[in-house]
């Protein structure tokens, strides 16, 4: 009986395996030796596709950026700039929520990553097309990234311990219910993101009205 053939090693297999490892164990778990073991190949074979571990992590980060929906920025889509930013922010945060351990790499900026650059290009282009001056369009892209990345770097509700005794009213008179936050982490964090996103976009609408008036 013929021996089963091993799947061919490819960039896609390496990135997928590395992404799963980052998701389950964090960035520190990724090494060329560990990846080779997970893939069932020799370590040197990885270097036919990636020169360093950092290159692999960059590719993992870009694979997450590629999961973000950009269709709302297509000129033929028809959504106004505020709605497009809103829908894009939800998609972006959803991708980061699925892969929170790679956020520190993404937070460093797109660098030369193709999907990350397409993302930045789509947002900037849509804002300029909507009538924002280039400098302000750049600022909008930056502030949206700050807000979305920040929301994905850690959970507010998850930062409180499930121990009522930790919040002595003599010391923290306003935190009597803080021990309940962790149990409702997802709901609280989603609501906080939604509140902040709407406030941010409403503020941009006011600025946009001034831009249009000056024009």
PDB file of C-alpha atoms in Angstrom:
ATOM      1  CA  UNK A   1       0.000   0.000   0.000  1.00  0.00           C
ATOM      2  CA  UNK A   2       1.346   3.419  -0.965  1.00  0.00           C
ATOM      3  CA  UNK A   3       2.279   5.700   1.901  1.00  0.00           C
ATOM      4  CA  UNK A   4      -0.032   8.746   2.204  1.00  0.00           C
ATOM      5  CA  UNK A   5       1.552  11.877   0.865  1.00  0.00           C
ATOM      6  CA  UNK A   6       2.133  14.772   3.237  1.00  0.00           C
ATOM      7  CA  UNK A   7       0.386  17.990   2.244  1.00  0.00           C
ATOM      8  CA  UNK A   8       2.739  20.273   0.368  1.00  0.00           C
ATOM      9  CA  UNK A   9       4.223  23.032   2.493  1.00  0.00           C
ATOM     10  CA  UNK A  10       3.046  26.459   1.410  1.00  0.00           C
ATOM     11  CA  UNK A  11       2.924  29.987   2.745  1.00  0.00           C
ATOM     12  CA  UNK A  12      -0.793  29.540   3.340  1.00  0.00           C
ATOM     13  CA  UNK A  13      -0.287  26.411   5.474  1.00  0.00           C
ATOM     14  CA  UNK A  14       2.473  28.060   7.482  1.00  0.00           C
ATOM     15  CA  UNK A  15       0.428  31.207   8.088  1.00  0.00           C
ATOM     16  CA  UNK A  16      -2.702  29.250   9.004  1.00  0.00           C
ATOM     17  CA  UNK A  17      -0.798  27.079  11.474  1.00  0.00           C
ATOM     18  CA  UNK A  18       0.983  30.078  12.973  1.00  0.00           C
ATOM     19  CA  UNK A  19      -2.286  31.977  13.293  1.00  0.00           C
ATOM     20  CA  UNK A  20      -3.914  29.072  15.123  1.00  0.00           C
ATOM     21  CA  UNK A  21      -0.904  28.888  17.440  1.00  0.00           C
ATOM     22  CA  UNK A  22      -1.039  32.635  18.159  1.00  0.00           C
ATOM     23  CA  UNK A  23      -4.780  32.407  18.802  1.00  0.00           C
ATOM     24  CA  UNK A  24      -4.467  29.539  21.254  1.00  0.00           C
ATOM     25  CA  UNK A  25      -1.169  30.259  23.002  1.00  0.00           C
ATOM     26  CA  UNK A  26      -0.048  33.783  22.172  1.00  0.00           C
ATOM     27  CA  UNK A  27       2.840  35.364  20.281  1.00  0.00           C
ATOM     28  CA  UNK A  28       5.510  33.832  22.505  1.00  0.00           C
ATOM     29  CA  UNK A  29       4.479  30.339  21.435  1.00  0.00           C
ATOM     30  CA  UNK A  30       5.546  30.913  17.834  1.00  0.00           C
ATOM     31  CA  UNK A  31       9.002  29.720  16.832  1.00  0.00           C
ATOM     32  CA  UNK A  32      10.289  28.117  13.669  1.00  0.00           C
ATOM     33  CA  UNK A  33      10.996  24.922  15.596  1.00  0.00           C
ATOM     34  CA  UNK A  34       7.457  24.786  17.010  1.00  0.00           C
ATOM     35  CA  UNK A  35       5.896  25.560  13.645  1.00  0.00           C
ATOM     36  CA  UNK A  36       7.960  22.901  11.922  1.00  0.00           C
ATOM     37  CA  UNK A  37       6.804  20.364  14.493  1.00  0.00           C
ATOM     38  CA  UNK A  38       3.166  21.385  14.078  1.00  0.00           C
ATOM     39  CA  UNK A  39       3.467  21.112  10.302  1.00  0.00           C
ATOM     40  CA  UNK A  40       5.389  17.846  10.399  1.00  0.00           C
ATOM     41  CA  UNK A  41       8.340  19.206   8.443  1.00  0.00           C
ATOM     42  CA  UNK A  42      11.981  20.016   9.086  1.00  0.00           C
ATOM     43  CA  UNK A  43      12.804  23.476  10.378  1.00  0.00           C
ATOM     44  CA  UNK A  44      14.923  24.569   7.394  1.00  0.00           C
ATOM     45  CA  UNK A  45      12.028  23.908   5.001  1.00  0.00           C
ATOM     46  CA  UNK A  46      10.215  26.932   6.450  1.00  0.00           C
ATOM     47  CA  UNK A  47      12.994  29.190   5.179  1.00  0.00           C
ATOM     48  CA  UNK A  48      11.946  28.452   1.614  1.00  0.00           C
ATOM     49  CA  UNK A  49       8.905  30.607   2.365  1.00  0.00           C
ATOM     50  CA  UNK A  50       9.875  32.938   5.227  1.00  0.00           C
ATOM     51  CA  UNK A  51      13.298  34.178   6.281  1.00  0.00           C
ATOM     52  CA  UNK A  52      12.464  34.850   9.933  1.00  0.00           C
ATOM     53  CA  UNK A  53       9.853  34.315  12.611  1.00  0.00           C
ATOM     54  CA  UNK A  54       9.018  38.017  12.421  1.00  0.00           C
ATOM     55  CA  UNK A  55       8.135  37.632   8.747  1.00  0.00           C
ATOM     56  CA  UNK A  56       5.742  34.848   9.685  1.00  0.00           C
ATOM     57  CA  UNK A  57       4.073  37.008  12.331  1.00  0.00           C
ATOM     58  CA  UNK A  58       3.775  39.863   9.841  1.00  0.00           C
ATOM     59  CA  UNK A  59       2.027  37.479   7.452  1.00  0.00           C
ATOM     60  CA  UNK A  60      -0.289  36.293  10.217  1.00  0.00           C
ATOM     61  CA  UNK A  61      -1.162  39.913  11.010  1.00  0.00           C
ATOM     62  CA  UNK A  62      -1.867  40.594   7.344  1.00  0.00           C
ATOM     63  CA  UNK A  63      -4.093  37.537   7.104  1.00  0.00           C
ATOM     64  CA  UNK A  64      -6.237  39.040   9.874  1.00  0.00           C
ATOM     65  CA  UNK A  65      -6.365  42.419   8.104  1.00  0.00           C
ATOM     66  CA  UNK A  66      -7.572  40.557   5.027  1.00  0.00           C
ATOM     67  CA  UNK A  67     -10.637  39.416   6.992  1.00  0.00           C
ATOM     68  CA  UNK A  68     -11.881  42.999   7.356  1.00  0.00           C
ATOM     69  CA  UNK A  69     -14.720  43.902   4.996  1.00  0.00           C
ATOM     70  CA  UNK A  70     -13.877  46.853   2.728  1.00  0.00           C
ATOM     71  CA  UNK A  71     -16.854  46.613   0.378  1.00  0.00           C
ATOM     72  CA  UNK A  72     -18.497  49.672   1.974  1.00  0.00           C
ATOM     73  CA  UNK A  73     -15.754  51.867   0.530  1.00  0.00           C
ATOM     74  CA  UNK A  74     -16.392  50.790  -3.063  1.00  0.00           C
ATOM     75  CA  UNK A  75     -17.650  53.849  -4.990  1.00  0.00           C
ATOM     76  CA  UNK A  76     -20.477  51.701  -6.374  1.00  0.00           C
ATOM     77  CA  UNK A  77     -21.632  50.630  -2.907  1.00  0.00           C
ATOM     78  CA  UNK A  78     -23.648  53.763  -2.190  1.00  0.00           C
ATOM     79  CA  UNK A  79     -23.125  54.090   1.560  1.00  0.00           C
ATOM     80  CA  UNK A  80     -22.328  57.583   2.826  1.00  0.00           C
ATOM     81  CA  UNK A  81     -18.963  58.091   4.508  1.00  0.00           C
ATOM     82  CA  UNK A  82     -20.312  57.935   8.087  1.00  0.00           C
ATOM     83  CA  UNK A  83     -22.209  54.691   7.494  1.00  0.00           C
ATOM     84  CA  UNK A  84     -19.190  53.230   5.698  1.00  0.00           C
ATOM     85  CA  UNK A  85     -16.895  54.061   8.617  1.00  0.00           C
ATOM     86  CA  UNK A  86     -19.408  52.609  11.069  1.00  0.00           C
ATOM     87  CA  UNK A  87     -19.821  49.320   9.182  1.00  0.00           C
ATOM     88  CA  UNK A  88     -16.085  49.037   8.580  1.00  0.00           C
ATOM     89  CA  UNK A  89     -15.289  49.624  12.257  1.00  0.00           C
ATOM     90  CA  UNK A  90     -17.645  46.807  13.258  1.00  0.00           C
ATOM     91  CA  UNK A  91     -16.026  44.441  10.759  1.00  0.00           C
ATOM     92  CA  UNK A  92     -12.521  45.468  11.836  1.00  0.00           C
ATOM     93  CA  UNK A  93     -13.256  44.948  15.523  1.00  0.00           C
ATOM     94  CA  UNK A  94     -14.910  41.593  14.797  1.00  0.00           C
ATOM     95  CA  UNK A  95     -11.735  40.382  13.076  1.00  0.00           C
ATOM     96  CA  UNK A  96      -9.567  41.559  15.973  1.00  0.00           C
ATOM     97  CA  UNK A  97     -11.917  39.978  18.502  1.00  0.00           C
ATOM     98  CA  UNK A  98     -11.392  36.619  16.805  1.00  0.00           C
ATOM     99  CA  UNK A  99      -7.606  37.067  16.887  1.00  0.00           C
ATOM    100  CA  UNK A 100      -6.789  39.306  19.876  1.00  0.00           C
ATOM    101  CA  UNK A 101      -3.271  37.962  20.409  1.00  0.00           C
ATOM    102  CA  UNK A 102      -2.031  39.341  17.084  1.00  0.00           C
ATOM    103  CA  UNK A 103      -3.226  42.897  17.863  1.00  0.00           C
ATOM    104  CA  UNK A 104       0.187  44.042  19.209  1.00  0.00           C
ATOM    105  CA  UNK A 105       1.721  43.239  15.816  1.00  0.00           C
ATOM    106  CA  UNK A 106      -1.088  44.976  13.943  1.00  0.00           C
ATOM    107  CA  UNK A 107      -0.797  48.001  16.204  1.00  0.00           C
ATOM    108  CA  UNK A 108       2.646  48.707  14.769  1.00  0.00           C
ATOM    109  CA  UNK A 109       1.037  49.827  11.511  1.00  0.00           C
ATOM    110  CA  UNK A 110       0.703  48.225   8.065  1.00  0.00           C
ATOM    111  CA  UNK A 111       4.368  48.518   7.097  1.00  0.00           C
ATOM    112  CA  UNK A 112       4.651  46.616   3.810  1.00  0.00           C
ATOM    113  CA  UNK A 113       1.738  44.250   4.466  1.00  0.00           C
ATOM    114  CA  UNK A 114      -0.524  44.189   1.363  1.00  0.00           C
ATOM    115  CA  UNK A 115      -3.893  43.694   3.099  1.00  0.00           C
ATOM    116  CA  UNK A 116      -3.041  46.318   5.698  1.00  0.00           C
ATOM    117  CA  UNK A 117      -2.096  48.796   2.987  1.00  0.00           C
ATOM    118  CA  UNK A 118      -5.285  48.059   1.041  1.00  0.00           C
ATOM    119  CA  UNK A 119      -7.232  48.778   4.214  1.00  0.00           C
ATOM    120  CA  UNK A 120      -5.495  52.112   4.779  1.00  0.00           C
ATOM    121  CA  UNK A 121      -5.877  53.020   1.100  1.00  0.00           C
ATOM    122  CA  UNK A 122      -9.607  52.237   1.113  1.00  0.00           C
ATOM    123  CA  UNK A 123     -10.350  54.363   4.177  1.00  0.00           C
ATOM    124  CA  UNK A 124      -8.247  57.330   3.070  1.00  0.00           C
ATOM    125  CA  UNK A 125      -9.555  57.209  -0.488  1.00  0.00           C
ATOM    126  CA  UNK A 126     -13.182  57.080   0.626  1.00  0.00           C
ATOM    127  CA  UNK A 127     -12.771  60.032   2.965  1.00  0.00           C
ATOM    128  CA  UNK A 128     -11.093  62.185   0.299  1.00  0.00           C
ATOM    129  CA  UNK A 129     -13.766  61.188  -2.203  1.00  0.00           C
ATOM    130  CA  UNK A 130     -16.417  62.236   0.327  1.00  0.00           C
ATOM    131  CA  UNK A 131     -14.900  65.721   0.470  1.00  0.00           C
ATOM    132  CA  UNK A 132     -12.566  65.592   3.440  1.00  0.00           C
ATOM    133  CA  UNK A 133      -9.225  67.395   2.912  1.00  0.00           C
ATOM    134  CA  UNK A 134      -6.329  64.946   2.662  1.00  0.00           C
ATOM    135  CA  UNK A 135      -4.826  65.974   6.006  1.00  0.00           C
ATOM    136  CA  UNK A 136      -8.111  65.419   7.832  1.00  0.00           C
ATOM    137  CA  UNK A 137      -8.720  62.169   5.970  1.00  0.00           C
ATOM    138  CA  UNK A 138      -5.358  60.957   7.266  1.00  0.00           C
ATOM    139  CA  UNK A 139      -6.323  61.970  10.797  1.00  0.00           C
ATOM    140  CA  UNK A 140      -9.632  60.132  10.503  1.00  0.00           C
ATOM    141  CA  UNK A 141      -7.887  56.939   9.461  1.00  0.00           C
ATOM    142  CA  UNK A 142      -5.498  57.280  12.380  1.00  0.00           C
ATOM    143  CA  UNK A 143      -8.104  58.019  15.036  1.00  0.00           C
ATOM    144  CA  UNK A 144     -10.327  55.162  13.865  1.00  0.00           C
ATOM    145  CA  UNK A 145      -7.393  52.789  14.113  1.00  0.00           C
ATOM    146  CA  UNK A 146      -6.522  54.072  17.600  1.00  0.00           C
ATOM    147  CA  UNK A 147     -10.092  53.531  18.751  1.00  0.00           C
ATOM    148  CA  UNK A 148     -10.592  50.086  17.214  1.00  0.00           C
ATOM    149  CA  UNK A 149      -7.156  48.747  18.189  1.00  0.00           C
ATOM    150  CA  UNK A 150      -7.535  50.101  21.703  1.00  0.00           C
ATOM    151  CA  UNK A 151     -10.848  48.326  22.120  1.00  0.00           C
ATOM    152  CA  UNK A 152      -9.234  45.060  21.076  1.00  0.00           C
ATOM    153  CA  UNK A 153      -6.128  45.307  23.267  1.00  0.00           C
ATOM    154  CA  UNK A 154      -8.002  44.477  26.423  1.00  0.00           C
ATOM    155  CA  UNK A 155     -11.398  44.132  28.017  1.00  0.00           C
ATOM    156  CA  UNK A 156     -12.584  46.864  30.394  1.00  0.00           C
ATOM    157  CA  UNK A 157     -15.114  44.604  32.096  1.00  0.00           C
ATOM    158  CA  UNK A 158     -12.681  41.702  32.208  1.00  0.00           C
ATOM    159  CA  UNK A 159     -10.254  43.841  34.171  1.00  0.00           C
ATOM    160  CA  UNK A 160     -12.327  43.581  37.338  1.00  0.00           C
ATOM    161  CA  UNK A 161     -12.162  40.507  39.573  1.00  0.00           C
ATOM    162  CA  UNK A 162     -15.204  38.473  40.530  1.00  0.00           C
ATOM    163  CA  UNK A 163     -14.721  39.108  44.251  1.00  0.00           C
ATOM    164  CA  UNK A 164     -16.979  41.524  46.104  1.00  0.00           C
ATOM    165  CA  UNK A 165     -14.453  41.775  48.940  1.00  0.00           C
ATOM    166  CA  UNK A 166     -11.932  43.377  46.581  1.00  0.00           C
ATOM    167  CA  UNK A 167     -14.074  46.513  46.424  1.00  0.00           C
ATOM    168  CA  UNK A 168     -14.409  47.651  50.021  1.00  0.00           C
ATOM    169  CA  UNK A 169     -16.901  50.564  50.031  1.00  0.00           C
ATOM    170  CA  UNK A 170     -14.700  52.356  52.531  1.00  0.00           C
ATOM    171  CA  UNK A 171     -12.019  52.589  49.857  1.00  0.00           C
ATOM    172  CA  UNK A 172     -14.119  52.482  46.662  1.00  0.00           C
ATOM    173  CA  UNK A 173     -17.552  53.896  47.455  1.00  0.00           C
ATOM    174  CA  UNK A 174     -18.690  53.811  43.814  1.00  0.00           C
ATOM    175  CA  UNK A 175     -17.542  50.281  42.900  1.00  0.00           C
ATOM    176  CA  UNK A 176     -20.075  48.243  44.844  1.00  0.00           C
ATOM    177  CA  UNK A 177     -21.147  46.393  41.692  1.00  0.00           C
ATOM    178  CA  UNK A 178     -17.702  46.100  40.083  1.00  0.00           C
ATOM    179  CA  UNK A 179     -17.413  42.410  40.940  1.00  0.00           C
ATOM    180  CA  UNK A 180     -20.336  41.729  38.574  1.00  0.00           C
ATOM    181  CA  UNK A 181     -18.654  43.238  35.521  1.00  0.00           C
ATOM    182  CA  UNK A 182     -16.500  40.275  34.527  1.00  0.00           C
ATOM    183  CA  UNK A 183     -19.559  38.025  34.292  1.00  0.00           C
ATOM    184  CA  UNK A 184     -21.075  40.389  31.693  1.00  0.00           C
ATOM    185  CA  UNK A 185     -17.823  41.157  29.910  1.00  0.00           C
ATOM    186  CA  UNK A 186     -18.957  40.662  26.319  1.00  0.00           C
ATOM    187  CA  UNK A 187     -22.157  42.688  26.676  1.00  0.00           C
ATOM    188  CA  UNK A 188     -20.445  45.560  28.476  1.00  0.00           C
ATOM    189  CA  UNK A 189     -17.506  45.748  26.091  1.00  0.00           C
ATOM    190  CA  UNK A 190     -19.752  45.603  23.017  1.00  0.00           C
ATOM    191  CA  UNK A 191     -21.956  48.359  24.416  1.00  0.00           C
ATOM    192  CA  UNK A 192     -18.961  50.513  25.281  1.00  0.00           C
ATOM    193  CA  UNK A 193     -17.555  50.119  21.773  1.00  0.00           C
ATOM    194  CA  UNK A 194     -20.901  51.000  20.210  1.00  0.00           C
ATOM    195  CA  UNK A 195     -21.285  54.063  22.434  1.00  0.00           C
ATOM    196  CA  UNK A 196     -17.789  55.316  21.679  1.00  0.00           C
ATOM    197  CA  UNK A 197     -18.061  54.638  17.956  1.00  0.00           C
ATOM    198  CA  UNK A 198     -21.320  56.540  17.599  1.00  0.00           C
ATOM    199  CA  UNK A 199     -19.980  59.472  19.628  1.00  0.00           C
ATOM    200  CA  UNK A 200     -16.811  59.580  17.552  1.00  0.00           C
ATOM    201  CA  UNK A 201     -18.692  59.523  14.254  1.00  0.00           C
ATOM    202  CA  UNK A 202     -21.238  62.105  15.420  1.00  0.00           C
ATOM    203  CA  UNK A 203     -18.332  64.393  16.261  1.00  0.00           C
ATOM    204  CA  UNK A 204     -16.869  63.868  12.797  1.00  0.00           C
ATOM    205  CA  UNK A 205     -20.222  64.755  11.235  1.00  0.00           C
ATOM    206  CA  UNK A 206     -20.105  68.133  12.995  1.00  0.00           C
ATOM    207  CA  UNK A 207     -16.594  68.722  11.680  1.00  0.00           C
ATOM    208  CA  UNK A 208     -17.661  67.653   8.197  1.00  0.00           C
ATOM    209  CA  UNK A 209     -20.455  70.226   8.183  1.00  0.00           C
ATOM    210  CA  UNK A 210     -17.853  72.909   8.856  1.00  0.00           C
ATOM    211  CA  UNK A 211     -15.641  71.542   6.064  1.00  0.00           C
ATOM    212  CA  UNK A 212     -18.555  71.666   3.615  1.00  0.00           C
ATOM    213  CA  UNK A 213     -19.517  75.168   4.741  1.00  0.00           C
ATOM    214  CA  UNK A 214     -15.988  76.458   4.168  1.00  0.00           C
ATOM    215  CA  UNK A 215     -15.835  74.822   0.775  1.00  0.00           C
TER     216      UNK A 215
END
